[in-house]
CSV table of C-alpha atoms in Angstrom, one decimal:
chain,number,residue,atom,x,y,z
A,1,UNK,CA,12.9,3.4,26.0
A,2,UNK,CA,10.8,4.7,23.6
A,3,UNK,CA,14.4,5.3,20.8
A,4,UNK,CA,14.6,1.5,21.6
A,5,UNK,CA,11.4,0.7,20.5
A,6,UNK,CA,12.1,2.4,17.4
A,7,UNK,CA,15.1,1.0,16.9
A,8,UNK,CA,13.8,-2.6,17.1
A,9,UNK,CA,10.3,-2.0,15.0
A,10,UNK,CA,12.9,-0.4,12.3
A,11,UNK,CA,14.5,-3.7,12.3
A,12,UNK,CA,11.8,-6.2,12.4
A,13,UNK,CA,10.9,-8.1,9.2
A,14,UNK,CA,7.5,-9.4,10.4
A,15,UNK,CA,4.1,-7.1,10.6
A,16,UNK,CA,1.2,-8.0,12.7
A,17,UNK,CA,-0.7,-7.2,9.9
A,18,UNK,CA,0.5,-9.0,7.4
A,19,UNK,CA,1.4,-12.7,8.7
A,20,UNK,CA,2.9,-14.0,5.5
A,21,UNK,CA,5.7,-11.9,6.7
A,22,UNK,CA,5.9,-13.9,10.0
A,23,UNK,CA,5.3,-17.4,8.2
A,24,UNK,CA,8.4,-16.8,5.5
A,25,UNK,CA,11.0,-16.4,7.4
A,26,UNK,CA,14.1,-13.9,7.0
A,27,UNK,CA,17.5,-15.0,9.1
A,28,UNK,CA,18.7,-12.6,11.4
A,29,UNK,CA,22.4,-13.5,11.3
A,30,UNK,CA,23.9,-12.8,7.8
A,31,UNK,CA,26.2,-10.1,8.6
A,32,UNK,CA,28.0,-12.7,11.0
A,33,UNK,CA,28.1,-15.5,8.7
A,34,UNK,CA,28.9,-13.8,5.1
A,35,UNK,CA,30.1,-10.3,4.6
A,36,UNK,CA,28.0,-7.4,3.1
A,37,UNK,CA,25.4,-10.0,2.3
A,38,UNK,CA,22.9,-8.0,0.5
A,39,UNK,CA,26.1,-6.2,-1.9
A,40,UNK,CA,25.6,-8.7,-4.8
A,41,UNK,CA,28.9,-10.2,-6.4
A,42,UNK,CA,30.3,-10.3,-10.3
A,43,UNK,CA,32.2,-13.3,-10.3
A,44,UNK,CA,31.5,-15.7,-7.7
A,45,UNK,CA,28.6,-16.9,-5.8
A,46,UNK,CA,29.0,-17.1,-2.3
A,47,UNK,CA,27.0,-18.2,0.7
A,48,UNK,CA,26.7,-18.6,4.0
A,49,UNK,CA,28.9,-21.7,4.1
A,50,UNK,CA,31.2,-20.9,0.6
A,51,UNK,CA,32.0,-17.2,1.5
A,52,UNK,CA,34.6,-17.5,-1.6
A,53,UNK,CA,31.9,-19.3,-4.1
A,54,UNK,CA,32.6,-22.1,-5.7
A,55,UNK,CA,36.1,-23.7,-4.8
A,56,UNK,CA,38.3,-24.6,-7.9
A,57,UNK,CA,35.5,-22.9,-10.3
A,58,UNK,CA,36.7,-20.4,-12.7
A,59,UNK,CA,34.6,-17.1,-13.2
A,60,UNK,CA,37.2,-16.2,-16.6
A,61,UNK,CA,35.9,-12.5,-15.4
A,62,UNK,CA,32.3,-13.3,-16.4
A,63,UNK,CA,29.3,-12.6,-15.0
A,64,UNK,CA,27.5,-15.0,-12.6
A,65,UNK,CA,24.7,-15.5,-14.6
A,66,UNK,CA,27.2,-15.4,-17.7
A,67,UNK,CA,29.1,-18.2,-15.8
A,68,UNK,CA,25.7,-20.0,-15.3
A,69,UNK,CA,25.0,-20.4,-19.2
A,70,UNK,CA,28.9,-20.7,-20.5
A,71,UNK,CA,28.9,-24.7,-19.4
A,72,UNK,CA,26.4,-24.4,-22.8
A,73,UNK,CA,29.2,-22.8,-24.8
A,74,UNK,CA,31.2,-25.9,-25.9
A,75,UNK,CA,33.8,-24.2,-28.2
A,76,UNK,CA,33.6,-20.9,-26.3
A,77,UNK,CA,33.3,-18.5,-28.9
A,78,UNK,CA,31.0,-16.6,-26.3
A,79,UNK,CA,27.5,-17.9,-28.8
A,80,UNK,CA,25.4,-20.7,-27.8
A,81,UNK,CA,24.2,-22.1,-31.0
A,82,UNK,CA,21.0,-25.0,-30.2
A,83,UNK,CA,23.1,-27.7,-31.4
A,84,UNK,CA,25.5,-27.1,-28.5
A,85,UNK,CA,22.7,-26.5,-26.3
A,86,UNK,CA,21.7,-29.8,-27.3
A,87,UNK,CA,25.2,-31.5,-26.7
A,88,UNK,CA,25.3,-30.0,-23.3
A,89,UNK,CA,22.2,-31.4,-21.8
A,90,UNK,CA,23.0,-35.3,-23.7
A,91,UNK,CA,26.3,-34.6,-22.0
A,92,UNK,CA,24.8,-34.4,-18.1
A,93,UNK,CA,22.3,-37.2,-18.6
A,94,UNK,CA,19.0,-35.8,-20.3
A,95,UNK,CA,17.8,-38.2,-22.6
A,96,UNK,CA,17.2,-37.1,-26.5
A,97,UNK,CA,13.4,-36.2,-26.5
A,98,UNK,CA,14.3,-34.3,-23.4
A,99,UNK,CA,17.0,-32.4,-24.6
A,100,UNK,CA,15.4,-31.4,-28.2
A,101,UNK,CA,12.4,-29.7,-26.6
A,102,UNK,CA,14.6,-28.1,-23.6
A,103,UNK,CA,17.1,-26.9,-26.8
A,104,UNK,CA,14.5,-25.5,-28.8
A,105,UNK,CA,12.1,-23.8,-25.7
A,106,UNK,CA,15.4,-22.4,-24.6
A,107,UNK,CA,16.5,-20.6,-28.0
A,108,UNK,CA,12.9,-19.9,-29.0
A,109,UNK,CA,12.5,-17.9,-25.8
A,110,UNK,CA,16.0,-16.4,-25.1
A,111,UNK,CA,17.7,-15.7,-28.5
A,112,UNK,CA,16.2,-12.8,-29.6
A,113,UNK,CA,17.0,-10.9,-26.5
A,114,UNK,CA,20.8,-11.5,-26.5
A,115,UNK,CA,21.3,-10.4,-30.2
A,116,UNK,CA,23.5,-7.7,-30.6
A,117,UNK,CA,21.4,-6.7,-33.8
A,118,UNK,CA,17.5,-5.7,-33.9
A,119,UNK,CA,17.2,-8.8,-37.4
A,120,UNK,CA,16.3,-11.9,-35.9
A,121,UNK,CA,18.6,-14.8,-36.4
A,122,UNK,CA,16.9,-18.1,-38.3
A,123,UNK,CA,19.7,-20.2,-36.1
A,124,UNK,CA,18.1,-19.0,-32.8
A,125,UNK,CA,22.0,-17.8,-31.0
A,126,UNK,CA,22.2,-17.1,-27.4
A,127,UNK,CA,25.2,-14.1,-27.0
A,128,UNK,CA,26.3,-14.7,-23.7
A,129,UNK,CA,27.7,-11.1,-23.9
A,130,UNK,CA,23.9,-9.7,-23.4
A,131,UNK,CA,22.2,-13.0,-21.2
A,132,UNK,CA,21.5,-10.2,-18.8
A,133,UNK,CA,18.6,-8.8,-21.3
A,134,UNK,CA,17.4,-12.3,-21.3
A,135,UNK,CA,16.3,-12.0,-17.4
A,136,UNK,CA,12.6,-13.2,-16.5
A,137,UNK,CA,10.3,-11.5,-14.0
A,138,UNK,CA,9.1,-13.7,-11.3
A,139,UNK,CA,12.4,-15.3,-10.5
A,140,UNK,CA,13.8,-15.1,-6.8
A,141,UNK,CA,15.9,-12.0,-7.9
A,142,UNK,CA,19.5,-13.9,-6.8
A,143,UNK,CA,20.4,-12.3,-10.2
A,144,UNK,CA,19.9,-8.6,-10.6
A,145,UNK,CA,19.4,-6.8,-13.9
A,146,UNK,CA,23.5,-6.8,-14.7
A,147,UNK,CA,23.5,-10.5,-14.0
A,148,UNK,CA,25.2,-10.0,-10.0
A,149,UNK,CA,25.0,-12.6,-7.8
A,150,UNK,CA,23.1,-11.1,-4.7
A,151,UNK,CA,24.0,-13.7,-1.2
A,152,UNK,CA,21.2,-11.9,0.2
A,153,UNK,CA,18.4,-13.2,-1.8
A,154,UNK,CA,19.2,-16.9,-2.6
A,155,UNK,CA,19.6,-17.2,1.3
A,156,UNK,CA,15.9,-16.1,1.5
A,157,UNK,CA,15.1,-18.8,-0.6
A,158,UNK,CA,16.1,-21.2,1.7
A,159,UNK,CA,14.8,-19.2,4.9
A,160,UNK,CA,11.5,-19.1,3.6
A,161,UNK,CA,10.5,-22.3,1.7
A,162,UNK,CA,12.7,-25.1,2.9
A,163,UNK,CA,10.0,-26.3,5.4
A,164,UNK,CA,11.2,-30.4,5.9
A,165,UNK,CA,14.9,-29.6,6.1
A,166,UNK,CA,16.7,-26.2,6.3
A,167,UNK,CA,19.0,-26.3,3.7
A,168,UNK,CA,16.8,-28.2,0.9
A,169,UNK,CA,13.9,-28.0,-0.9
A,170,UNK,CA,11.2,-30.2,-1.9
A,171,UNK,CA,9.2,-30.3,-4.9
A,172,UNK,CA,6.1,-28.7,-3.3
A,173,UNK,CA,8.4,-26.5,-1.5
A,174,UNK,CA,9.7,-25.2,-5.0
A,175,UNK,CA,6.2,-25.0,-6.2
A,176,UNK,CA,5.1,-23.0,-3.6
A,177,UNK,CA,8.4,-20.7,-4.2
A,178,UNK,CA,7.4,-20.1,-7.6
A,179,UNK,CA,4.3,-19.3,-6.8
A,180,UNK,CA,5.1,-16.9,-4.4
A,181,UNK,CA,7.9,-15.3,-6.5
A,182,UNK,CA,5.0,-14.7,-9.6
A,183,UNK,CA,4.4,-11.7,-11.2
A,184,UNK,CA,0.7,-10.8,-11.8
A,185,UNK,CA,-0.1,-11.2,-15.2
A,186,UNK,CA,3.6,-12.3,-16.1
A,187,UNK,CA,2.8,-15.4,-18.0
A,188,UNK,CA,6.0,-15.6,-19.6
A,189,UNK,CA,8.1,-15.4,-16.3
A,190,UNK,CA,5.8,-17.8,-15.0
A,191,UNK,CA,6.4,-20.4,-17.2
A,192,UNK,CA,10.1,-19.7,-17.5
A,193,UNK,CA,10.6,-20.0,-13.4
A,194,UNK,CA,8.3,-23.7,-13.4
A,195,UNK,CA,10.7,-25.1,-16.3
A,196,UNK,CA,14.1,-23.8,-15.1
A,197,UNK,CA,13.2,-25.0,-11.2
A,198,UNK,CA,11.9,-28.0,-13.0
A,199,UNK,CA,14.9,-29.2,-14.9
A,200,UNK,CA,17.3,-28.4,-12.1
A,201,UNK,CA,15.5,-30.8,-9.3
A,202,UNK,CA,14.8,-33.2,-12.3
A,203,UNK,CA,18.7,-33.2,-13.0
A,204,UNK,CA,20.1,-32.7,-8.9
A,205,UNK,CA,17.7,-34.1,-6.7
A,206,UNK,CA,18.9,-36.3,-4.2
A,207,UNK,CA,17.8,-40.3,-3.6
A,208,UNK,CA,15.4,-38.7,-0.9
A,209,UNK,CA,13.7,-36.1,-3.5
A,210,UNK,CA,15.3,-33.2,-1.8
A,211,UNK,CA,16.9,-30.3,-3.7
A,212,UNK,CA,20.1,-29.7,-1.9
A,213,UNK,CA,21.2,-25.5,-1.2
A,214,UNK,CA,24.8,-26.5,-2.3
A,215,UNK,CA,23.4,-27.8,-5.4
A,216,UNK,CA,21.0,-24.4,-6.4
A,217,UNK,CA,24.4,-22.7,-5.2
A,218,UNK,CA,26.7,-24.2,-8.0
A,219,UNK,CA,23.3,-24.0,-10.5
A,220,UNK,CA,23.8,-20.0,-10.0
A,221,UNK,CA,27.4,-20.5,-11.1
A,222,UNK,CA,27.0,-23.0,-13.2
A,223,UNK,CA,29.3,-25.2,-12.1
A,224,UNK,CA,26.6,-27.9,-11.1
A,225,UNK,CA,26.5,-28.0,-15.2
A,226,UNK,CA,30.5,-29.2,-15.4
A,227,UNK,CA,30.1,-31.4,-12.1
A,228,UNK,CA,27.0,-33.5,-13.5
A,229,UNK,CA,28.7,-34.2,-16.8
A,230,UNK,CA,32.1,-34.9,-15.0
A,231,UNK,CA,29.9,-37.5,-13.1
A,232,UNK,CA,28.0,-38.6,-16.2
A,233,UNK,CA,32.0,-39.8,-17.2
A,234,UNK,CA,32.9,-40.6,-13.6
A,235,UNK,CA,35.3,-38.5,-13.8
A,236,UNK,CA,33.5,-36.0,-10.9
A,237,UNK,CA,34.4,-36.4,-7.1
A,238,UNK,CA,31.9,-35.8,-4.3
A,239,UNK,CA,30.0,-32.7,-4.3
A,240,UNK,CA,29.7,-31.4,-1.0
């Protein structure tokens, strides 16, 4: 009885003592639903109901979070210049003003992290090579430090913030996430969480305000990026 006991209390992910652990909830059943949940991925983004990642979406042996910035590459020569940026977000519906300050808050804060020189560059690059350097504290940690897709941890974000509806998020709830997910004294990562949750619910949110788990799923991956504009032309089916 008493091995038993141990067994469970070395399982539980709730403590008496601390009831934020009781009130955001961890599910119980990934092992069943996705294989080696918590092993994060290279190439695809998989979850609970896309065990494979993205169908049809092409990882061209790039990282996730290299994947989730290449939509930004238009002539793929593996550097985001801010003019492309620019393109990109015009391209999936942002309107000019929008686009210029996202183009130059994104370079100003991501560029010289990604160089493959210590000189800074006076047209503000992104390498895509090195977006891993360019990883923010405070963020759910979906990405690790190489830029790996973990299944694991973008589940969590569902399991303990979607309140109204399991498998979306409101925009309190994503306030409340980022919140949560903040790093004392991180003002940087702070910021950079608020915009980058910002712009995707401003850009995928659904007729009822929701932010749909399907949608943060193929924002990973970037493949949200390549839907939206394909929908911009109508050129996009459904998205599941």
């Amino acid at each position: 009885m008493a091995k038993a006991q141990a067994s469970q209390e070395a399982m539980s992910t709730v403590a008496d003592m601390a009831p934020i652990t009781a009130d955001r909830n961890l599910p119980q059943d990934l092992d069943s639903k996705l294989s080696k949940p918590y092993m994060p991925r290279a190439l695809v983004a998989p979850d609970t109901d896309n065990v494979n990642g993205t169908w049809g979406h092409e990882h061209n042996n790039m990282s996730v979070l290299q994947q989730h910035v290449a939509f930004f590459d238009l002539d793929k020569d593996g550097i985001i210049y801010p003019w492309e940026t620019f393109r990109a977000f015009r391209s999936m519906g942002f309107n000019v003003i929008s686009s210029f300050v996202l183009t130059v808050l994104l370079h100003a804060a991501l560029s010289y992290a990604t160089l493959p020189t210590w000189l800074p560059s006076p047209v503000f690059p992104i390498y895509i090579q090195n977006i891993h350097r360019a990883k923010h504290g405070g963020d759910s940690g979906t990405y690790d430090t190489e830029g790996r897709f973990t299944p694991a941890n973008f589940e969590f974000i569902f399991s303990k913030y979607a309140r109204e509806v399991p498998d979306k998020l409101t925009l309190r709830e994503l306030w409340h996430m980022t919140q949560a997910n903040s790093v004392a004294h991180d003002y940087f990562g702070w910021a950079a969480s608020k915009l980058e949750w910002g712009v995707l619910y401003s850009l995928a949110r659904d007729e009822q305000g929701f932010l749909s788990k399907e949608a943060v799923r193929r924002c990973f991956d970037g493949s949200l990026f390549e839907y939206c504009a394909k929908l911009r032309k109508g050129t996009a089916g459904k998205m599941a």
